Amino acid sequence: MQMGRCQVSTVETGPAFLLRLHFPPRADRPTPQMAWPQATIAGHVFQLLDAARPAANNPPMKGTSKTAATSALKQARRAWRLQYLDATTSIALARQALSRADAAQDAYAWAWAQLTCAFHAMRYVGAAQGIGPMEMARDAFEKLGSRHGVIVATIGISRCWWMQGRNRESLDLLLPLRAEGLQLLDEEECGMLLNGIAGCYSMLGDPAQSFAYMYQALRESSPARNRGFDVVLYCNLSHELLMLGDYEESLIYAQEGIERCAKQNNLRLMGVLLLNRMTCLTDLQRAGEALADAQRLLAMPASPDGRGASNPAFEQIAMTVLRAGDLKLGAELIERARESLGADARPDERYELIIAESEMARLSGKPQQAVELLERAMPLPTDGVELRIRCLFFQALSDAHERNGNTARALHCLRTWQALQLQRSHLASKARHQASSLRTELMRLQRQRDDIDARHRSTEKARRELEAANQLLAQKVSQVQALQASLEQLAVRDGLTGLFNRRHLGDVLPGMIALARRDQRPLCLAIIDLDHFKSVNDQYGHLVGDAVLKSFAALLLDGLRKSDIVCRYGGEEFCVLMPRTTAAQGQRKIEALLKSWRTMPLHGNDQPLAPQTFSAGVADSLSSHLPEHADAELLADDLLKRADDCALQAKRRGRNLVVQE
């Protein structure tokens, strides 16, 4: 095709499709270096754009253009709107719009079709292949004087940078556009802008800001239009909760996103949602359940015609397959991951591959090789590696050292893992404050619904708007309730030890006693008080005291059943609930823990601590003298008091003792 002196041809790589423009480079606009297509906009193309530029006065309204909507522009904009809902149809329409725009010398249509193709290339081929075409589209919109188009193209450029690990640069590019973007862009594009900012904050380790922007993006997107962008937000919310370790809530969002995405034609988005669910289940030690998602992902080609060649995540799938026990397939996936990770791979992708390689070595009976693989990768970079990957890394290294017989290094790595988990917990706790902003949003939506009702009650249009506002309000109520449930879970954990706190004990104990009485089974409760703990704080300082408390918490978790509930009761006191256990059985359990605690090596200020002991009292629900119809709260207080009295007896009898009622 010809456009003035500029030679125009089409470029097709898989489903990605763009125009290639060949011309002598201008001195003031050097040809960009790109993998494909090697192109820029110059010469008569820019003359065409200059002719199409609108007047500077009277800027376009939000989400609109002053240019008359030609058939090519309508087709290009339809392709853009379908990018999430039907990726295959979107790119096909964008190809047709490019040809029609070129034939008609329609600069606006060309720019929007080019932008759609650039986003498709970024998602399905890679950031390096998307950024050049994205910059071409931005330059075209600048020549047209379309701030709307410039902002959307800049969102795409920022996303390419984010995919390349340039998180801070990406954020610095987007933040100045926020206020202007919310005025000019339509609802879905506002959501893209806010979601891009959220992604940057997530990778920079600020989940509170990430959640705030994601929920604002969800507020800006209209469910009535059903363009599929809400599924993207469900996907990202699931990922953010996964990074914070809130696996159960993450699974809820992933499942909701998968169900919604099943009604769309977007393999890329479905693949990411399946990865989120698979990773949640794997981290919850449910790799067997996650294997079905791994098989579904492997059935989707990691190519532009499938779920995309960008970040195929073979290393993530390998971790699930290995933990499910399939070493042969795990080895194949590790090899595919090595081949697919290019020079622009993110650091967390590379470290997850290293973890998968070490897991393969460990499961193959080569613990020394597992240690060497992980040790060679240290120290971890300060940026670009998510907290979840850091936790997995030191957990794997601790396990490898333990299996290799190096208990000192294993304990050191375990403490590093504990510190990272504590940091993860603190970040999750900060996100709790977003509940108040969500309540404010809910009030805003309520006022909006009331205003619509008051202004347009008598017309059919008013009824339609009110119905839409009600639907949106119901959706927000559901989202606020889901987030509040997640934040309540964060509020029942002790920040230092990670154990449940006293508030949680008060919540669950009455119900557990009622259940034990109904089933006529015992419920055993133990109160444990560390002996002479104040002297540890006085002699070595509170940091050493905190380390002792965390070590004891780890001992409790390791030595008790998963069905047992361990709480930090206060200070150096702990409480253990043991279902289906009599006081005599509970005493034997606690005495075994006391024996382990006495022999556990502990250090303070590089000096070994004297052997530590504790005093404990044990009672069960069968020994209560209260009538069977007594209130559950009263029964709970009675059981606590009886166990506490036994603990006091243990102290009076010289400590280092477990007393049974």
PDB file of N, CA, C and O in Angstrom, residues 34-83:
ATOM      1  N   MET A  34      13.451  -1.809  17.817  1.00  0.00           N
ATOM      2  CA  MET A  34      12.414  -2.727  18.280  1.00  0.00           C
ATOM      3  C   MET A  34      12.642  -4.085  17.647  1.00  0.00           C
ATOM      4  O   MET A  34      13.231  -4.195  16.573  1.00  0.00           O
ATOM      5  N   ALA A  35      12.145  -5.122  18.323  1.00  0.00           N
ATOM      6  CA  ALA A  35      12.225  -6.466  17.766  1.00  0.00           C
ATOM      7  C   ALA A  35      11.343  -6.558  16.520  1.00  0.00           C
ATOM      8  O   ALA A  35      11.740  -7.080  15.502  1.00  0.00           O
ATOM      9  N   TRP A  36      10.100  -6.041  16.578  1.00  0.00           N
ATOM     10  CA  TRP A  36       9.189  -5.923  15.450  1.00  0.00           C
ATOM     11  C   TRP A  36       8.036  -5.035  15.863  1.00  0.00           C
ATOM     12  O   TRP A  36       7.667  -5.039  17.011  1.00  0.00           O
ATOM     13  N   PRO A  37       7.377  -4.281  14.999  1.00  0.00           N
ATOM     14  CA  PRO A  37       7.888  -3.988  13.672  1.00  0.00           C
ATOM     15  C   PRO A  37       8.873  -2.839  13.735  1.00  0.00           C
ATOM     16  O   PRO A  37       8.744  -1.968  14.587  1.00  0.00           O
ATOM     17  N   GLN A  38       9.870  -2.787  12.849  1.00  0.00           N
ATOM     18  CA  GLN A  38      10.790  -1.651  12.813  1.00  0.00           C
ATOM     19  C   GLN A  38      10.094  -0.537  12.044  1.00  0.00           C
ATOM     20  O   GLN A  38      10.027  -0.557  10.821  1.00  0.00           O
ATOM     21  N   ALA A  39       9.560   0.413  12.771  1.00  0.00           N
ATOM     22  CA  ALA A  39       8.732   1.417  12.107  1.00  0.00           C
ATOM     23  C   ALA A  39       8.712   2.695  12.898  1.00  0.00           C
ATOM     24  O   ALA A  39       9.027   2.731  14.060  1.00  0.00           O
ATOM     25  N   THR A  40       8.334   3.781  12.278  1.00  0.00           N
ATOM     26  CA  THR A  40       8.032   5.050  12.926  1.00  0.00           C
ATOM     27  C   THR A  40       7.052   5.799  12.052  1.00  0.00           C
ATOM     28  O   THR A  40       6.712   5.342  10.955  1.00  0.00           O
ATOM     29  N   ILE A  41       6.582   6.920  12.499  1.00  0.00           N
ATOM     30  CA  ILE A  41       5.615   7.711  11.728  1.00  0.00           C
ATOM     31  C   ILE A  41       6.297   9.007  11.341  1.00  0.00           C
ATOM     32  O   ILE A  41       6.724   9.736  12.207  1.00  0.00           O
ATOM     33  N   ALA A  42       6.389   9.283  10.077  1.00  0.00           N
ATOM     34  CA  ALA A  42       7.099  10.470   9.625  1.00  0.00           C
ATOM     35  C   ALA A  42       6.553  10.903   8.273  1.00  0.00           C
ATOM     36  O   ALA A  42       5.604  10.330   7.736  1.00  0.00           O
ATOM     37  N   GLY A  43       7.227  11.915   7.704  1.00  0.00           N
ATOM     38  CA  GLY A  43       6.903  12.355   6.348  1.00  0.00           C
ATOM     39  C   GLY A  43       5.446  12.717   6.184  1.00  0.00           C
ATOM     40  O   GLY A  43       4.866  13.464   6.953  1.00  0.00           O
ATOM     41  N   HIS A  44       4.827  12.129   5.133  1.00  0.00           N
ATOM     42  CA  HIS A  44       3.434  12.450   4.817  1.00  0.00           C
ATOM     43  C   HIS A  44       2.456  11.928   5.851  1.00  0.00           C
ATOM     44  O   HIS A  44       1.342  12.434   5.955  1.00  0.00           O
ATOM     45  N   VAL A  45       2.883  10.881   6.609  1.00  0.00           N
ATOM     46  CA  VAL A  45       2.010  10.405   7.679  1.00  0.00           C
ATOM     47  C   VAL A  45       1.765  11.516   8.681  1.00  0.00           C
ATOM     48  O   VAL A  45       0.643  11.765   9.110  1.00  0.00           O
ATOM     49  N   PHE A  46       2.841  12.249   9.055  1.00  0.00           N
ATOM     50  CA  PHE A  46       2.674  13.337  10.008  1.00  0.00           C
ATOM     51  C   PHE A  46       1.938  14.520   9.381  1.00  0.00           C
ATOM     52  O   PHE A  46       1.241  15.254  10.065  1.00  0.00           O
ATOM     53  N   GLN A  47       2.086  14.712   8.077  1.00  0.00           N
ATOM     54  CA  GLN A  47       1.286  15.747   7.423  1.00  0.00           C
ATOM     55  C   GLN A  47      -0.202  15.405   7.511  1.00  0.00           C
ATOM     56  O   GLN A  47      -1.047  16.259   7.759  1.00  0.00           O
ATOM     57  N   LEU A  48      -0.504  14.122   7.302  1.00  0.00           N
ATOM     58  CA  LEU A  48      -1.889  13.678   7.421  1.00  0.00           C
ATOM     59  C   LEU A  48      -2.406  13.909   8.838  1.00  0.00           C
ATOM     60  O   LEU A  48      -3.522  14.382   9.047  1.00  0.00           O
ATOM     61  N   LEU A  49      -1.577  13.590   9.823  1.00  0.00           N
ATOM     62  CA  LEU A  49      -1.983  13.780  11.212  1.00  0.00           C
ATOM     63  C   LEU A  49      -2.163  15.255  11.534  1.00  0.00           C
ATOM     64  O   LEU A  49      -3.071  15.638  12.266  1.00  0.00           O
ATOM     65  N   ASP A  50      -1.266  16.108  11.008  1.00  0.00           N
ATOM     66  CA  ASP A  50      -1.408  17.551  11.239  1.00  0.00           C
ATOM     67  C   ASP A  50      -2.747  18.053  10.695  1.00  0.00           C
ATOM     68  O   ASP A  50      -3.412  18.884  11.297  1.00  0.00           O
ATOM     69  N   ALA A  51      -3.139  17.522   9.528  1.00  0.00           N
ATOM     70  CA  ALA A  51      -4.398  17.956   8.929  1.00  0.00           C
ATOM     71  C   ALA A  51      -5.599  17.523   9.758  1.00  0.00           C
ATOM     72  O   ALA A  51      -6.633  18.182   9.770  1.00  0.00           O
ATOM     73  N   ALA A  52      -5.451  16.397  10.451  1.00  0.00           N
ATOM     74  CA  ALA A  52      -6.569  15.866  11.235  1.00  0.00           C
ATOM     75  C   ALA A  52      -6.623  16.413  12.646  1.00  0.00           C
ATOM     76  O   ALA A  52      -7.552  16.122  13.381  1.00  0.00           O
ATOM     77  N   ARG A  53      -5.602  17.192  13.077  1.00  0.00           N
ATOM     78  CA  ARG A  53      -5.553  17.672  14.459  1.00  0.00           C
ATOM     79  C   ARG A  53      -6.729  18.596  14.748  1.00  0.00           C
ATOM     80  O   ARG A  53      -6.981  19.541  14.008  1.00  0.00           O
ATOM     81  N   PRO A  54      -7.467  18.372  15.874  1.00  0.00           N
ATOM     82  CA  PRO A  54      -8.587  19.255  16.217  1.00  0.00           C
ATOM     83  C   PRO A  54      -8.073  20.561  16.798  1.00  0.00           C
ATOM     84  O   PRO A  54      -6.925  20.682  17.200  1.00  0.00           O
ATOM     85  N   ALA A  55      -8.959  21.542  16.875  1.00  0.00           N
ATOM     86  CA  ALA A  55      -8.588  22.830  17.458  1.00  0.00           C
ATOM     87  C   ALA A  55      -8.261  22.659  18.924  1.00  0.00           C
ATOM     88  O   ALA A  55      -8.768  21.786  19.597  1.00  0.00           O
ATOM     89  N   ALA A  56      -7.382  23.544  19.450  1.00  0.00           N
ATOM     90  CA  ALA A  56      -6.945  23.436  20.844  1.00  0.00           C
ATOM     91  C   ALA A  56      -8.063  23.780  21.814  1.00  0.00           C
ATOM     92  O   ALA A  56      -8.107  23.284  22.924  1.00  0.00           O
ATOM     93  N   ASN A  57      -8.994  24.649  21.394  1.00  0.00           N
ATOM     94  CA  ASN A  57     -10.076  25.048  22.290  1.00  0.00           C
ATOM     95  C   ASN A  57     -11.137  23.952  22.361  1.00  0.00           C
ATOM     96  O   ASN A  57     -11.233  23.090  21.486  1.00  0.00           O
ATOM     97  N   ASN A  58     -11.952  24.024  23.376  1.00  0.00           N
ATOM     98  CA  ASN A  58     -13.056  23.082  23.553  1.00  0.00           C
ATOM     99  C   ASN A  58     -12.589  21.635  23.487  1.00  0.00           C
ATOM    100  O   ASN A  58     -12.851  20.922  22.523  1.00  0.00           O
ATOM    101  N   PRO A  59     -11.855  21.157  24.491  1.00  0.00           N
ATOM    102  CA  PRO A  59     -11.377  19.783  24.465  1.00  0.00           C
ATOM    103  C   PRO A  59     -12.532  18.799  24.458  1.00  0.00           C
ATOM    104  O   PRO A  59     -13.628  19.106  24.895  1.00  0.00           O
ATOM    105  N   PRO A  60     -12.291  17.578  23.930  1.00  0.00           N
ATOM    106  CA  PRO A  60     -13.373  16.592  23.860  1.00  0.00           C
ATOM    107  C   PRO A  60     -13.903  16.245  25.236  1.00  0.00           C
ATOM    108  O   PRO A  60     -13.207  16.330  26.234  1.00  0.00           O
ATOM    109  N   MET A  61     -15.169  15.812  25.266  1.00  0.00           N
ATOM    110  CA  MET A  61     -15.754  15.331  26.508  1.00  0.00           C
ATOM    111  C   MET A  61     -15.166  13.979  26.855  1.00  0.00           C
ATOM    112  O   MET A  61     -14.521  13.336  26.040  1.00  0.00           O
ATOM    113  N   LYS A  62     -15.436  13.532  28.089  1.00  0.00           N
ATOM    114  CA  LYS A  62     -14.876  12.283  28.582  1.00  0.00           C
ATOM    115  C   LYS A  62     -15.263  11.120  27.679  1.00  0.00           C
ATOM    116  O   LYS A  62     -16.412  10.874  27.382  1.00  0.00           O
ATOM    117  N   GLY A  63     -14.222  10.370  27.250  1.00  0.00           N
ATOM    118  CA  GLY A  63     -14.440   9.153  26.483  1.00  0.00           C
ATOM    119  C   GLY A  63     -14.912   9.386  25.052  1.00  0.00           C
ATOM    120  O   GLY A  63     -15.353   8.476  24.382  1.00  0.00           O
ATOM    121  N   THR A  64     -14.804  10.637  24.528  1.00  0.00           N
ATOM    122  CA  THR A  64     -15.287  10.914  23.181  1.00  0.00           C
ATOM    123  C   THR A  64     -14.208  11.589  22.380  1.00  0.00           C
ATOM    124  O   THR A  64     -13.198  12.042  22.887  1.00  0.00           O
ATOM    125  N   SER A  65     -14.426  11.693  21.092  1.00  0.00           N
ATOM    126  CA  SER A  65     -13.519  12.403  20.199  1.00  0.00           C
ATOM    127  C   SER A  65     -14.340  13.382  19.374  1.00  0.00           C
ATOM    128  O   SER A  65     -15.483  13.100  18.994  1.00  0.00           O
ATOM    129  N   LYS A  66     -13.771  14.559  19.068  1.00  0.00           N
ATOM    130  CA  LYS A  66     -14.487  15.545  18.268  1.00  0.00           C
ATOM    131  C   LYS A  66     -14.545  15.136  16.803  1.00  0.00           C
ATOM    132  O   LYS A  66     -15.340  15.646  16.035  1.00  0.00           O
ATOM    133  N   THR A  67     -13.649  14.210  16.387  1.00  0.00           N
ATOM    134  CA  THR A  67     -13.638  13.774  15.003  1.00  0.00           C
ATOM    135  C   THR A  67     -14.879  12.943  14.703  1.00  0.00           C
ATOM    136  O   THR A  67     -15.292  12.116  15.504  1.00  0.00           O
ATOM    137  N   ALA A  68     -15.460  13.163  13.489  1.00  0.00           N
ATOM    138  CA  ALA A  68     -16.627  12.377  13.098  1.00  0.00           C
ATOM    139  C   ALA A  68     -16.259  10.904  13.044  1.00  0.00           C
ATOM    140  O   ALA A  68     -15.178  10.526  12.596  1.00  0.00           O
ATOM    141  N   ALA A  69     -17.162  10.049  13.507  1.00  0.00           N
ATOM    142  CA  ALA A  69     -16.896   8.617  13.585  1.00  0.00           C
ATOM    143  C   ALA A  69     -17.069   7.993  12.204  1.00  0.00           C
ATOM    144  O   ALA A  69     -18.186   7.716  11.767  1.00  0.00           O
ATOM    145  N   THR A  70     -15.971   7.794  11.489  1.00  0.00           N
ATOM    146  CA  THR A  70     -16.008   7.099  10.202  1.00  0.00           C
ATOM    147  C   THR A  70     -16.217   5.609  10.446  1.00  0.00           C
ATOM    148  O   THR A  70     -16.110   5.113  11.574  1.00  0.00           O
ATOM    149  N   SER A  71     -16.487   4.883   9.367  1.00  0.00           N
ATOM    150  CA  SER A  71     -16.701   3.442   9.512  1.00  0.00           C
ATOM    151  C   SER A  71     -15.434   2.753  10.000  1.00  0.00           C
ATOM    152  O   SER A  71     -15.496   1.817  10.815  1.00  0.00           O
ATOM    153  N   ALA A  72     -14.262   3.218   9.540  1.00  0.00           N
ATOM    154  CA  ALA A  72     -13.001   2.624   9.994  1.00  0.00           C
ATOM    155  C   ALA A  72     -12.767   2.909  11.475  1.00  0.00           C
ATOM    156  O   ALA A  72     -12.300   2.041  12.229  1.00  0.00           O
ATOM    157  N   LEU A  73     -13.097   4.143  11.909  1.00  0.00           N
ATOM    158  CA  LEU A  73     -12.910   4.493  13.314  1.00  0.00           C
ATOM    159  C   LEU A  73     -13.869   3.698  14.200  1.00  0.00           C
ATOM    160  O   LEU A  73     -13.493   3.228  15.282  1.00  0.00           O
ATOM    161  N   LYS A  74     -15.110   3.533  13.757  1.00  0.00           N
ATOM    162  CA  LYS A  74     -16.061   2.727  14.523  1.00  0.00           C
ATOM    163  C   LYS A  74     -15.551   1.299  14.691  1.00  0.00           C
ATOM    164  O   LYS A  74     -15.658   0.705  15.766  1.00  0.00           O
ATOM    165  N   GLN A  75     -14.977   0.769  13.606  1.00  0.00           N
ATOM    166  CA  GLN A  75     -14.459  -0.599  13.670  1.00  0.00           C
ATOM    167  C   GLN A  75     -13.252  -0.683  14.602  1.00  0.00           C
ATOM    168  O   GLN A  75     -13.129  -1.628  15.389  1.00  0.00           O
ATOM    169  N   ALA A  76     -12.376   0.321  14.541  1.00  0.00           N
ATOM    170  CA  ALA A  76     -11.201   0.330  15.409  1.00  0.00           C
ATOM    171  C   ALA A  76     -11.602   0.454  16.878  1.00  0.00           C
ATOM    172  O   ALA A  76     -11.036  -0.227  17.748  1.00  0.00           O
ATOM    173  N   ARG A  77     -12.578   1.329  17.161  1.00  0.00           N
ATOM    174  CA  ARG A  77     -13.025   1.491  18.545  1.00  0.00           C
ATOM    175  C   ARG A  77     -13.746   0.235  19.052  1.00  0.00           C
ATOM    176  O   ARG A  77     -13.628  -0.124  20.219  1.00  0.00           O
ATOM    177  N   ARG A  78     -14.476  -0.450  18.162  1.00  0.00           N
ATOM    178  CA  ARG A  78     -15.117  -1.708  18.575  1.00  0.00           C
ATOM    179  C   ARG A  78     -14.052  -2.760  18.886  1.00  0.00           C
ATOM    180  O   ARG A  78     -14.172  -3.519  19.861  1.00  0.00           O
ATOM    181  N   ALA A  79     -13.002  -2.791  18.084  1.00  0.00           N
ATOM    182  CA  ALA A  79     -11.898  -3.719  18.358  1.00  0.00           C
ATOM    183  C   ALA A  79     -11.281  -3.417  19.723  1.00  0.00           C
ATOM    184  O   ALA A  79     -10.962  -4.339  20.494  1.00  0.00           O
ATOM    185  N   TRP A  80     -11.121  -2.140  20.022  1.00  0.00           N
ATOM    186  CA  TRP A  80     -10.550  -1.740  21.309  1.00  0.00           C
ATOM    187  C   TRP A  80     -11.442  -2.178  22.472  1.00  0.00           C
ATOM    188  O   TRP A  80     -10.965  -2.702  23.473  1.00  0.00           O
ATOM    189  N   ARG A  81     -12.758  -1.997  22.324  1.00  0.00           N
ATOM    190  CA  ARG A  81     -13.679  -2.328  23.412  1.00  0.00           C
ATOM    191  C   ARG A  81     -13.785  -3.837  23.648  1.00  0.00           C
ATOM    192  O   ARG A  81     -14.145  -4.263  24.745  1.00  0.00           O
ATOM    193  N   LEU A  82     -13.459  -4.643  22.644  1.00  0.00           N
ATOM    194  CA  LEU A  82     -13.584  -6.095  22.763  1.00  0.00           C
ATOM    195  C   LEU A  82     -12.311  -6.778  23.254  1.00  0.00           C
ATOM    196  O   LEU A  82     -12.274  -8.005  23.351  1.00  0.00           O
ATOM    197  N   GLN A  83     -11.260  -6.015  23.581  1.00  0.00           N
ATOM    198  CA  GLN A  83      -9.966  -6.624  23.865  1.00  0.00           C
ATOM    199  C   GLN A  83     -10.004  -7.594  25.041  1.00  0.00           C
ATOM    200  O   GLN A  83      -9.265  -8.584  25.061  1.00  0.00           O
TER     201      GLN A  83
END
